[in-house]
Amino acid sequence: MKPHRLYKFGSFSLDATARVLLRDGEPVALTRKSVETLLALVEHAGQVVPREELFRLIWPDRVVDEANLTQNIAMVRRALAAERGTPAWIETFSGRGYRLTGPVIIEEQESVTFTAAPEVSPAPSAPTSETAASPARRASVRWLALLGAGLVVLVAVGWMIRWMNNRRASAGFRVTPFTRLSGAERQPVVSTDGKKVAFLWERDDGQPPSVCVQTAGASSHQQITRDQGHYSSPAWSPDGRALAVLRIDPSATEVLILSPETGEARLVTSFTPPNYGLERRLLDWSPDGQWLAVSHPVRPNKPNGLFLVTVATGEKRLLTEPPLMVGGDIEPRFSPDNRSLAFIRYIHRSHQELYSIPLTGGEPHQLTDDGKQISSHDWRQDSSQIIFASDRSGEFRLWQIRAQATKPEKNPQPVGIYGEFPMEISLARQAQTLVYSIQPEDRNIWRLDLKEKKWTRLIASSAQDASPQYSPKGDQICFRSNRSGEDHLWVSDAEGNNQTQITTESLFPSVGHWSPDGRQIAFNNARTGELCLASYNETDRRWSVRRTGITGIHPVFSPDGKWLYAGTPQSLVRIAAATGQESILALTGGFSLGLSADGQRLCFVRELNETSLWQVMTETGEVSKAVEGLIPGCTSCWALTGQGIYHLGGASHSFDAQSIYYYDFTTRQKREIIKYPEPLAPLGSGPFSLSPDQRYLLCVRIDPSGSDIMRVEPFE
């Protein structure tokens, strides 16, 4: 039994094991580093914790700027939200550190720990005492001990040199807050001279984002757009006098050029409506001022390609067309020498790579091969290197690679700027200035009472909790979370309590689907496509994971447990659970599978960005369209009943609004069930799940969070 420690103070309790803050039993949204900041203060309650000690506890073996600690303290203070007239929980001691005030009660509870596989005991070894060994053996042992000590010293020296190099690399610049608005400031882009920053401002009132500009040294910003359009992707002209932006509505994507001085807008060209959910910078302006690079679907509901648009005439030329089964090519950036375009290829929710392509066309050249997330990038002034933000080391930070490398670099050079969540960056072309913002992504699992139309948050942490699936009896929930630092499958009871991690290896699990008896969970490795089975042993109360060696996507069990259905790029297959023997069910590729309770209807999607849900009858192999109107990219935001489908769909009047609909197979009628409280980012949220009694629907919602823009100078 493993002790489960809770720190209780006031109406709060901090779960030190799960890294979750609770207020009156309800989870409070906080980033992981903010929780670790609070934990460091709680563990030293009543004492002043020096800033240096907090840096050591929160960022071991990392060199970070003090702005990171200040931001964490501010987030914790907002979360604790002391009432007016009462003392704040955290005291600041200028020049020293911080102290948590008030009494803290420590409780230790016993909790059962499940592991992915039983531990293997080491084999018995021969006696090793020196009295039983020969003189030669004793000399050999002494020599090995000296050698081991020398190696320890060498390793320590190596770490010290690395730490000093990182410290020197970070000591040359200063990080300061640039904006401090309520809500979120996103997609910052700095002007060529480094004096002005354009950005999107998402206020707390739920209105679409607007484009704003703030000048260095100014105490306030200027709002450029004031209508209710959904704006995205600001990009400065080379002379800093104009901004190119995208204005998006359900009927079209408009490419506009705005004057920050007058607010006047000129339409350059229009595209079809975009794919929903890629809230990234999709536009850039060339250094010679003649071209705009636009990321947009090559055809409706296909992946984003890159277009070159002539500023003067609006003429379009397609530059890249990615494979169908990826999200697309996004974040275009012109090189300062005006010869190349770098971009991010969005392969999977947790897998993106950097590419570049000459402006004259040709095959894209891959620059990275990490299999990790890349959230943003930009060029150095001389076009020789690219700075990019990635979680390749486990947390987001900036890295640097050579832009002209002949093959993907395996060891990019780290840059001393960190962030817990995806970072958006921009470098000035003629100044030593970098700006960035950190975009918190707090996905949590909610339960919708379909009868009472009431939402309840069930599973929440400072990490990404997604892909919930009810067990056959409805008494347990399997979900995916990266709260331990990488994606794993977890299991809780139906109320979200007793959360237990069931996978431990780096298997990059997809959605976990239960077997009919509730003793197994099938999933695939999102990187390799290999099917895996997690099994629960009633005797030792442990979960173990077995790799099957079979390839497939989003496996689901048949109602009798004898078969597994899975998708491949070419076909839908049926796999015998006992023998692993495969047979083809239908000659059509598919993924995001869901099986009806009677096992007769297998639903799936065929492409990442399509809006149609398809079905195959398991007895006949007949394939037909099941329902229209899915959110592009949210391929699994639906759940089957015996008579129809609940699914997430867009509202006709707004690009941002969504609702849950129910489609009846018999009447072929669709009705709105409830409006979704906030827009759902489709990529990475995972499927809906209906309880066995069809009363509750499990969904993922993204809790609102703020972000500010930081300025780094001099960034050499």
XYZ file of C-alpha atoms in Angstrom:
716
model
C 0.000 0.000 0.000
C 1.309 3.407 -0.957
C 0.596 6.503 1.233
C -1.535 9.137 -0.468
C -0.724 12.556 1.015
C -3.203 15.440 1.202
C -2.389 18.941 2.440
C -5.488 20.738 3.729
C -5.741 24.485 4.360
C -8.926 26.519 4.538
C -11.408 25.198 1.963
C -8.563 23.767 -0.120
C -6.845 20.404 -0.253
C -3.763 19.672 -2.350
C -3.284 16.115 -3.544
C 0.505 15.754 -3.622
C 0.370 12.469 -5.540
C -2.045 13.404 -8.328
C -0.838 17.042 -8.395
C -4.418 18.347 -8.146
C -5.751 21.288 -6.114
C -9.303 20.920 -4.791
C -11.630 23.572 -3.406
C -14.536 22.145 -1.398
C -13.844 18.863 -3.163
C -13.969 20.345 -6.680
C -10.806 20.450 -8.863
C -9.286 23.881 -9.490
C -7.732 24.526 -12.904
C -3.981 25.102 -12.532
C -0.972 24.357 -14.689
C 1.337 21.600 -13.528
C 4.196 23.986 -12.665
C 1.777 26.206 -10.734
C 0.663 23.181 -8.708
C 4.310 22.329 -8.042
C 4.887 25.930 -6.925
C 1.994 25.688 -4.469
C 3.208 22.279 -3.273
C 6.654 23.707 -2.505
C 5.041 26.468 -0.425
C 2.613 24.113 1.327
C 5.385 21.707 2.296
C 7.181 24.651 3.956
C 4.051 26.345 5.340
C 4.844 29.204 7.720
C 8.395 29.519 6.400
C 9.772 31.969 3.865
C 10.869 29.850 0.909
C 13.747 31.621 -0.907
C 13.363 32.169 -4.621
C 16.502 30.127 -5.269
C 14.977 27.185 -3.404
C 11.761 27.456 -5.418
C 13.766 27.430 -8.643
C 15.553 24.282 -7.445
C 12.333 22.505 -6.456
C 10.204 23.479 -9.449
C 12.796 23.495 -12.226
C 15.551 21.034 -11.229
C 18.475 21.051 -13.686
C 16.849 23.929 -15.588
C 17.738 27.595 -15.906
C 14.614 29.762 -16.129
C 13.898 33.453 -15.877
C 12.311 34.915 -12.733
C 9.258 35.866 -14.810
C 8.317 32.167 -14.826
C 8.180 32.066 -11.032
C 6.317 35.372 -10.854
C 3.738 34.116 -13.332
C 3.264 30.869 -11.377
C 2.768 32.762 -8.108
C 0.200 35.017 -9.797
C -1.713 31.999 -11.129
C -1.733 30.339 -7.703
C -2.974 33.528 -6.078
C -5.814 33.789 -8.592
C -6.736 30.163 -7.946
C -6.759 30.611 -4.158
C -8.737 33.869 -4.570
C -8.769 35.166 -0.996
C -11.977 36.989 -0.117
C -11.901 40.743 0.354
C -11.079 41.681 3.931
C -9.248 38.427 4.626
C -5.474 37.942 4.435
C -4.039 36.488 1.237
C -2.638 32.973 1.383
C 0.743 33.858 -0.111
C 2.968 36.589 1.288
C 5.749 38.187 -0.739
C 9.047 39.045 0.933
C 10.725 41.453 -1.443
C 14.147 40.272 -2.541
C 13.809 37.027 -0.567
C 10.926 34.736 -1.496
C 7.377 33.716 -0.598
C 5.503 32.223 2.359
C 2.197 30.363 2.667
C 0.277 31.635 5.685
C -2.269 29.813 7.803
C -2.314 26.319 9.307
C -1.867 23.279 7.053
C -3.168 19.835 8.010
C -1.422 16.795 6.559
C -3.435 13.621 5.951
C -2.044 10.355 4.648
C -4.466 7.866 3.143
C -3.772 4.342 1.971
C -4.409 3.752 -1.726
C -3.932 0.673 -3.870
C -1.250 1.007 -6.526
C -1.761 -0.806 -9.840
C 1.141 -1.470 -12.156
C 1.343 -2.434 -15.794
C 3.081 -5.709 -15.007
C 4.296 -7.599 -11.911
C 7.776 -6.720 -10.766
C 10.493 -9.216 -11.631
C 12.570 -10.260 -8.638
C 16.331 -10.306 -9.188
C 18.035 -13.709 -9.295
C 19.934 -14.783 -6.154
C 23.576 -13.749 -6.245
C 26.721 -15.301 -4.777
C 28.223 -13.988 -1.510
C 30.086 -10.727 -2.060
C 31.619 -9.998 1.341
C 35.286 -9.127 1.252
C 36.129 -11.726 3.915
C 34.966 -14.499 1.598
C 36.915 -13.196 -1.408
C 40.516 -13.858 -2.427
C 43.186 -11.085 -2.171
C 43.116 -10.715 -5.973
C 39.338 -10.355 -5.844
C 39.647 -7.708 -3.095
C 42.139 -5.736 -5.185
C 39.856 -5.954 -8.191
C 36.931 -4.677 -6.113
C 39.012 -1.737 -4.845
C 40.100 -0.889 -8.406
C 36.478 -0.990 -9.648
C 35.395 1.200 -6.735
C 38.024 3.792 -7.633
C 37.004 3.648 -11.283
C 33.331 4.065 -10.311
C 34.171 7.061 -8.142
C 36.087 8.596 -11.031
C 33.134 8.116 -13.349
C 30.833 9.755 -10.822
C 33.167 12.755 -10.681
C 33.305 12.961 -14.474
C 29.509 12.836 -14.721
C 29.190 15.517 -12.054
C 31.696 17.731 -13.864
C 29.797 17.183 -17.112
C 26.527 18.226 -15.509
C 28.209 21.264 -13.959
C 29.622 22.351 -17.344
C 26.218 21.866 -18.950
C 24.535 23.867 -16.170
C 27.091 26.677 -16.504
C 26.661 26.754 -20.286
C 22.891 26.974 -19.889
C 23.316 29.711 -17.306
C 25.602 31.664 -19.661
C 23.170 31.116 -22.547
C 20.313 32.490 -20.437
C 22.175 35.292 -18.725
C 22.516 37.282 -21.932
C 18.857 38.274 -22.240
C 16.039 39.632 -20.124
C 12.425 38.365 -20.120
C 9.773 40.944 -19.239
C 5.966 40.949 -19.456
C 4.720 42.876 -22.490
C 0.919 42.570 -22.137
C -1.202 41.989 -19.044
C -4.796 41.894 -20.331
C -7.676 39.873 -18.951
C -8.343 36.768 -21.000
C -5.763 35.428 -23.433
C -3.293 37.132 -25.770
C -2.378 34.802 -28.613
C -0.461 34.601 -31.906
C 1.967 37.471 -31.150
C 3.955 38.805 -34.095
C 6.636 41.474 -33.726
C 7.304 44.121 -36.370
C 10.544 44.141 -38.356
C 12.096 46.860 -36.166
C 10.960 45.150 -32.942
C 8.944 48.150 -31.734
C 5.362 46.937 -32.226
C 3.597 43.658 -31.464
C 0.317 42.604 -33.065
C -1.699 39.860 -31.403
C -5.129 38.301 -30.983
C -7.011 39.201 -27.829
C -9.580 36.735 -26.551
C -11.529 38.432 -23.792
C -13.314 36.675 -20.937
C -16.752 37.515 -22.365
C -16.764 34.743 -24.955
C -16.623 37.095 -27.934
C -14.549 36.181 -31.036
C -10.886 37.234 -30.918
C -9.943 40.736 -32.083
C -6.662 42.033 -33.511
C -4.699 44.440 -31.306
C -1.368 46.280 -31.489
C 0.851 47.444 -28.644
C 4.022 49.515 -28.938
C 7.074 48.928 -26.771
C 7.008 51.299 -23.802
C 3.272 52.005 -24.141
C 0.986 51.320 -21.208
C -2.034 50.343 -23.313
C -2.904 48.590 -26.559
C -4.822 49.649 -29.663
C -7.692 47.474 -30.839
C -7.637 47.339 -34.642
C -10.774 45.263 -35.326
C -14.110 45.974 -33.663
C -16.690 43.944 -35.573
C -17.876 40.464 -34.535
C -15.815 38.605 -37.138
C -13.512 35.754 -36.143
C -9.991 37.064 -36.833
C -6.782 35.067 -36.952
C -3.101 35.101 -37.907
C -1.907 38.731 -37.938
C 1.274 39.337 -39.968
C 3.209 42.603 -40.338
C 4.177 44.085 -43.673
C 7.965 44.549 -44.043
C 7.677 48.316 -43.423
C 5.451 47.856 -40.349
C 2.678 50.059 -41.741
C 0.060 47.367 -42.436
C -1.209 44.048 -41.120
C -2.427 41.052 -43.090
C -5.104 39.033 -41.268
C -7.626 36.270 -41.874
C -11.322 36.937 -41.219
C -13.290 33.716 -40.943
C -17.019 33.044 -41.085
C -19.118 29.976 -42.020
C -19.173 30.959 -45.705
C -15.587 32.027 -46.476
C -12.068 32.836 -45.323
C -11.088 36.372 -46.309
C -7.489 37.568 -46.581
C -7.450 41.243 -45.575
C -4.835 43.978 -45.283
C -5.550 46.402 -42.437
C -4.184 49.841 -41.665
C -3.487 50.100 -37.907
C -3.686 53.885 -38.221
C -7.082 54.221 -39.932
C -8.643 50.785 -39.474
C -9.341 50.587 -43.216
C -9.377 47.092 -44.738
C -8.624 45.855 -48.257
C -9.761 42.433 -49.452
C -6.885 40.613 -51.139
C -8.616 37.306 -51.892
C -11.034 34.746 -50.490
C -10.880 31.033 -49.777
C -13.543 28.481 -48.889
C -14.384 28.047 -45.178
C -11.419 26.639 -43.246
C -11.039 23.405 -41.341
C -12.179 24.009 -37.803
C -9.852 23.709 -34.836
C -6.394 24.649 -36.153
C -6.078 27.772 -34.003
C -2.536 28.508 -35.121
C -0.903 31.218 -37.233
C -1.916 30.435 -40.801
C -0.511 33.524 -42.537
C 2.826 35.281 -43.136
C 4.073 38.240 -45.231
C 7.228 37.917 -47.364
C 10.254 40.170 -46.693
C 10.012 41.748 -50.168
C 6.329 42.596 -49.523
C 5.058 40.847 -52.652
C 3.664 37.591 -51.257
C 1.444 36.238 -48.529
C 1.731 32.601 -47.464
C -1.646 31.172 -46.457
C -2.348 27.791 -44.839
C -5.737 26.542 -46.028
C -7.447 23.305 -47.121
C -6.406 22.349 -50.639
C -10.021 21.291 -51.181
C -12.979 21.467 -48.779
C -12.533 19.111 -45.811
C -9.024 18.112 -46.925
C -5.749 18.825 -45.065
C -4.304 22.328 -45.088
C -1.779 23.022 -47.813
C 0.282 26.185 -48.303
C -0.656 28.792 -50.901
C 1.375 31.750 -52.142
C -0.903 34.758 -52.717
C 0.211 37.825 -54.685
C -0.435 40.916 -52.542
C -1.190 43.144 -55.538
C -3.617 40.890 -57.413
C -4.729 38.125 -55.049
C -3.532 35.426 -57.459
C -2.990 32.054 -55.716
C -0.378 29.360 -56.278
C -0.406 26.035 -54.408
C 2.988 25.290 -52.851
C 2.396 22.158 -50.705
C -0.226 19.409 -50.644
C 0.216 17.115 -47.613
C -0.987 13.496 -47.295
C -4.697 12.989 -46.572
C -4.243 11.459 -43.122
C -2.509 14.449 -41.511
C -3.954 17.672 -40.130
C -2.069 19.788 -42.627
C 0.770 22.252 -43.177
C 0.497 25.239 -40.827
C 2.518 28.111 -39.358
C 4.185 29.317 -42.619
C 7.274 31.516 -42.145
C 9.255 33.219 -44.912
C 13.024 33.136 -44.565
C 14.578 36.617 -44.224
C 16.482 36.071 -47.504
C 13.111 35.518 -49.245
C 14.138 32.146 -50.694
C 12.355 29.562 -48.539
C 9.224 28.937 -46.532
C 9.402 26.949 -43.292
C 6.280 25.350 -41.861
C 4.952 22.786 -39.384
C 3.360 19.589 -40.673
C 0.597 18.634 -38.209
C 0.709 14.823 -38.269
C -1.078 13.967 -35.023
C -2.241 15.693 -31.848
C 1.117 14.878 -30.217
C 3.308 14.704 -33.310
C 4.422 17.570 -35.539
C 7.581 18.087 -37.601
C 9.347 21.079 -39.160
C 9.752 21.318 -42.943
C 10.976 23.893 -45.443
C 10.391 24.369 -49.168
C 11.880 26.762 -51.767
C 9.493 29.512 -52.877
C 10.011 28.258 -56.422
C 8.400 24.944 -55.415
C 9.572 21.359 -55.266
C 9.548 18.690 -52.575
C 9.431 19.852 -48.923
C 12.599 19.140 -46.928
C 12.138 17.662 -43.432
C 14.136 19.467 -40.730
C 13.148 17.556 -37.568
C 12.355 13.924 -36.820
C 11.500 13.877 -33.116
C 7.934 12.565 -33.084
C 7.063 15.301 -30.557
C 4.942 18.417 -30.463
C 6.109 21.588 -32.199
C 3.954 24.606 -31.463
C 5.724 27.472 -33.263
C 8.927 28.543 -35.017
C 10.712 31.463 -36.702
C 13.928 32.259 -38.571
C 17.128 33.850 -37.351
C 17.970 37.142 -39.093
C 20.619 35.599 -41.385
C 18.339 32.711 -42.534
C 20.904 30.168 -41.350
C 18.981 28.838 -38.341
C 15.421 28.303 -37.134
C 14.191 28.675 -33.560
C 11.290 26.384 -32.654
C 9.204 25.537 -29.586
C 8.884 21.838 -28.785
C 8.274 19.439 -25.905
C 11.029 17.112 -27.144
C 12.655 17.164 -23.683
C 9.406 16.539 -21.801
C 8.459 20.189 -21.325
C 8.115 22.979 -23.854
C 11.200 25.055 -24.491
C 12.944 26.751 -27.411
C 15.447 24.906 -29.613
C 17.672 25.911 -32.512
C 18.521 23.966 -35.688
C 20.388 24.648 -38.919
C 17.977 25.585 -41.688
C 20.145 24.105 -44.447
C 20.890 20.729 -42.862
C 20.784 17.909 -45.417
C 18.878 15.589 -43.067
C 16.811 16.051 -39.897
C 18.923 17.071 -36.923
C 18.831 14.726 -33.948
C 20.478 17.073 -31.439
C 19.169 20.630 -31.787
C 20.742 23.260 -29.562
C 18.593 24.265 -26.560
C 17.717 27.894 -25.912
C 17.141 28.946 -22.311
C 13.429 29.817 -22.495
C 10.893 27.370 -21.070
C 7.130 26.950 -20.965
C 4.895 24.258 -19.525
C 2.436 24.485 -22.403
C 2.734 25.187 -26.159
C 4.592 28.412 -26.928
C 3.927 30.849 -29.779
C 7.003 32.853 -30.831
C 8.006 35.641 -33.218
C 11.449 37.153 -33.941
C 12.115 40.654 -35.215
C 13.993 40.762 -38.515
C 16.078 43.881 -37.746
C 16.237 43.932 -33.954
C 17.385 41.567 -31.202
C 13.844 41.002 -29.995
C 11.768 37.868 -29.495
C 8.189 37.789 -28.199
C 6.273 34.734 -27.053
C 3.118 33.640 -25.300
C 2.352 30.370 -23.532
C -1.019 28.809 -24.333
C -2.441 26.705 -21.485
C -4.543 23.769 -22.695
C -6.608 22.479 -19.799
C -8.816 19.679 -21.125
C -11.063 18.096 -18.515
C -13.763 15.424 -18.609
C -17.367 16.451 -18.018
C -20.612 14.520 -17.670
C -23.769 15.787 -19.370
C -27.073 14.673 -17.847
C -29.139 14.278 -21.019
C -32.393 14.378 -19.051
C -31.697 17.398 -16.847
C -29.381 19.134 -19.375
C -26.877 19.641 -16.575
C -23.052 19.598 -16.802
C -20.816 18.162 -14.055
C -17.031 18.177 -14.130
C -15.854 14.659 -13.265
C -12.142 14.350 -13.982
C -9.817 17.328 -13.889
C -6.154 18.075 -13.330
C -3.622 20.641 -14.478
C -2.791 18.329 -17.417
C -4.746 17.063 -20.437
C -7.540 14.651 -19.476
C -9.410 13.347 -22.522
C -10.885 10.361 -24.420
C -13.309 9.101 -21.727
C -15.038 5.732 -22.164
C -17.648 4.147 -19.880
C -17.154 0.519 -18.904
C -19.903 -1.956 -19.925
C -21.577 -1.682 -16.513
C -21.102 2.079 -16.348
C -19.285 1.797 -13.008
C -15.841 2.786 -14.350
C -14.315 5.255 -16.804
C -11.162 4.765 -18.849
C -9.492 7.990 -19.961
C -6.211 9.289 -21.334
C -4.075 11.798 -19.419
C -0.563 13.234 -19.609
C -0.492 14.282 -15.940
C 2.503 12.001 -15.343
C 4.510 13.780 -18.045
C 3.415 11.719 -21.068
C 0.203 10.143 -22.320
C -1.083 7.129 -20.369
C -4.390 5.380 -19.822
C -6.100 5.789 -16.464
C -9.199 4.277 -14.847
C -11.574 5.843 -12.316
C -14.968 5.006 -10.871
C -18.124 6.477 -12.425
C -17.831 9.656 -10.316
C -14.230 10.288 -11.327
C -12.784 9.113 -8.008
C -10.061 6.511 -7.312
C -8.062 7.450 -10.403
C -5.426 4.848 -11.267
C -2.784 4.787 -13.984
C -2.878 1.469 -15.890
C -0.129 1.908 -18.507
C 3.470 2.752 -17.683
C 5.529 2.153 -20.827
C 5.836 4.838 -23.498
C 3.068 3.340 -25.627
C 1.405 6.600 -26.741
C -2.067 5.101 -26.201
C -5.067 6.048 -28.286
C -8.626 5.728 -26.986
C -9.136 2.791 -24.625
C -12.184 0.600 -25.375
C -13.476 -1.925 -22.819
C -14.106 -5.632 -23.332
C -17.680 -6.808 -22.555
C -16.625 -8.295 -19.195
C -14.803 -5.089 -18.172
C -11.510 -6.914 -17.570
C -9.633 -5.754 -20.656
C -9.054 -2.473 -22.450
C -7.940 -2.413 -26.084
C -5.982 0.479 -27.573
C -3.367 1.150 -30.211
C -0.004 2.866 -30.055
C -0.627 6.212 -31.768
C 2.918 6.243 -33.216
C 3.261 2.661 -34.480
C -0.363 1.522 -34.830
C 0.329 -1.661 -32.839
C -2.683 -3.025 -30.947
C -2.262 -3.510 -27.197
C -4.402 -5.070 -24.478
C -4.475 -3.950 -20.847
C -5.800 -6.745 -18.590
C -6.944 -6.622 -14.962
C -6.126 -9.514 -12.626
C -8.676 -9.916 -9.828
C -6.276 -11.934 -7.691
C -3.388 -9.494 -7.354
C -5.444 -6.431 -8.338
C -2.949 -5.366 -10.982
C -3.171 -4.218 -14.555
C -0.730 -5.634 -17.096
C -0.215 -4.615 -20.721
C 0.438 -6.974 -23.620
C 1.550 -5.942 -27.105
C -0.166 -8.044 -29.764
C 2.101 -7.433 -32.759
C -1.029 -6.688 -34.817
C -1.478 -3.332 -36.531
C -4.750 -1.433 -36.418
C -6.364 1.837 -35.402
C -8.924 2.458 -32.612
C -9.834 -1.183 -31.825
C -13.264 -2.026 -30.352
C -14.570 -5.312 -28.946
C -17.602 -7.150 -30.305
C -20.452 -7.565 -27.753
C -19.542 -11.223 -27.189
C -15.830 -10.432 -26.776
C -14.779 -12.862 -29.503
C -13.685 -10.226 -32.003
C -11.799 -6.980 -32.225
C -12.644 -4.545 -35.007
C -9.935 -2.101 -36.101
C -9.186 0.274 -38.935
C -6.273 0.501 -41.343
C -5.587 3.017 -44.132
C -6.888 0.492 -46.681
C -9.583 -1.535 -44.914
C -11.632 -2.325 -41.836
C -10.579 -5.619 -40.279
C -12.004 -8.174 -37.870
C -9.501 -9.898 -35.540
C -10.171 -13.067 -33.577
C -9.487 -12.191 -29.923
C -8.275 -15.732 -29.126
C -5.936 -16.345 -32.080
C -5.206 -12.928 -33.612
C -6.330 -14.148 -37.040
C -7.444 -11.259 -39.272
C -10.108 -11.002 -41.946
C -11.246 -8.015 -44.007
C -14.669 -6.638 -43.144
C -14.764 -3.856 -45.756
C -12.360 -2.490 -48.362
C -12.388 1.076 -47.087
C -9.970 2.798 -44.763
C -11.338 4.024 -41.457
C -10.624 5.101 -37.898
C -12.414 6.513 -34.812
C -14.488 3.326 -34.631
C -17.666 2.831 -32.606
C -19.833 -0.313 -32.446
C -23.555 -0.461 -31.679
C -24.651 -2.449 -28.609
C -26.040 -5.261 -30.777
C -22.785 -5.470 -32.733
C -24.478 -5.016 -36.106
C -23.424 -1.437 -36.962
C -19.774 -0.322 -36.979
C -19.414 3.446 -37.461
C -16.212 5.188 -38.546
C -14.727 8.149 -40.412
C -12.584 7.837 -43.514
C -10.546 11.064 -43.441
C -9.356 13.394 -40.705
C -11.175 16.518 -41.869
C -14.353 15.126 -43.387
C -17.788 15.905 -41.936
C -19.443 12.556 -42.751
C -19.789 9.556 -40.442
C -19.911 6.197 -42.238
C -21.182 2.781 -41.205
C -20.577 -0.837 -42.200
C -22.991 -3.645 -41.331
C -20.889 -6.318 -39.646
C -22.926 -9.249 -41.071
C -22.982 -8.152 -44.710
C -20.030 -5.730 -45.042
C -22.347 -3.171 -46.656
C -20.931 0.372 -46.373
C -23.104 3.517 -46.357
C -23.146 7.058 -45.001
C -24.590 7.278 -41.473
C -24.854 11.002 -40.773
C -23.586 14.382 -42.005
C -22.503 17.423 -40.030
C -19.526 16.373 -37.892
C -16.975 18.978 -36.857
C -13.933 18.601 -39.174
C -11.042 17.175 -37.178
C -13.295 16.079 -34.307
C -13.577 12.645 -35.843
C -14.727 10.872 -32.676
C -17.004 13.489 -31.091
C -20.013 11.187 -31.280
C -21.617 8.229 -29.493
C -23.964 5.515 -30.759
C -27.302 4.489 -29.303
C -29.443 1.620 -30.511
C -31.550 3.993 -32.587
C -29.280 6.896 -33.477
C -26.177 8.987 -32.857
C -25.312 11.856 -30.515
C -22.694 14.040 -32.158
C -21.041 17.452 -31.998
C -21.954 19.772 -34.852
C -21.453 23.388 -35.821
C -24.044 26.136 -35.681
C -25.027 27.634 -39.023
C -24.896 31.228 -37.770
C -21.377 31.235 -36.314
C -17.940 29.804 -36.976
C -17.344 29.430 -33.230
C -20.647 28.081 -31.860
C -21.280 24.333 -31.513
C -24.098 22.112 -30.276
C -24.722 18.472 -29.461
C -27.260 16.949 -31.849
C -29.145 13.667 -31.968
C -29.731 11.952 -35.314
C -32.469 9.269 -35.465
C -31.716 6.385 -37.855
C -35.416 5.590 -38.367
C -36.842 9.062 -38.988
C -33.599 10.470 -40.434
C -34.285 13.611 -38.446
C -31.742 15.614 -36.453
C -32.537 17.700 -33.384
C -30.414 19.933 -31.187
C -29.919 18.595 -27.659
C -27.906 21.401 -26.049
C -25.516 24.166 -27.042
C -21.902 23.407 -26.215
C -20.757 25.814 -23.473
C -17.543 26.849 -25.263
C -15.822 25.947 -28.542
C -14.164 22.540 -28.364
C -10.709 22.168 -29.865
C -11.248 18.906 -31.751
C -7.696 17.613 -32.042
C -6.756 15.695 -28.911
C -10.145 15.804 -27.176
C -11.251 12.293 -28.056
C -14.633 10.604 -28.308
C -17.947 11.027 -26.541
C -19.168 8.095 -24.455
C -22.743 7.191 -23.564
C -23.564 5.476 -20.264
C -25.203 2.020 -20.560
C -28.548 3.445 -19.351
C -28.213 6.262 -21.957
C -28.701 8.897 -19.238
C -25.238 10.460 -19.300
C -22.811 11.535 -22.008
C -19.113 11.922 -21.250
C -17.443 14.779 -23.148
C -14.281 16.853 -22.993
C -14.385 20.569 -22.332
C -11.532 23.058 -22.256
C -11.508 25.251 -19.181
C -10.736 28.905 -19.940
C -7.270 30.148 -19.054
C -5.326 33.332 -19.587
C -2.012 34.019 -21.276
C 0.226 37.067 -21.584
C 2.895 38.075 -24.072
C 6.500 38.114 -22.895
C 9.337 40.121 -24.489
C 12.917 38.842 -24.671
C 15.816 41.270 -25.261
C 18.514 41.181 -26.409
C 17.860 37.881 -28.168
C 21.074 37.242 -30.092
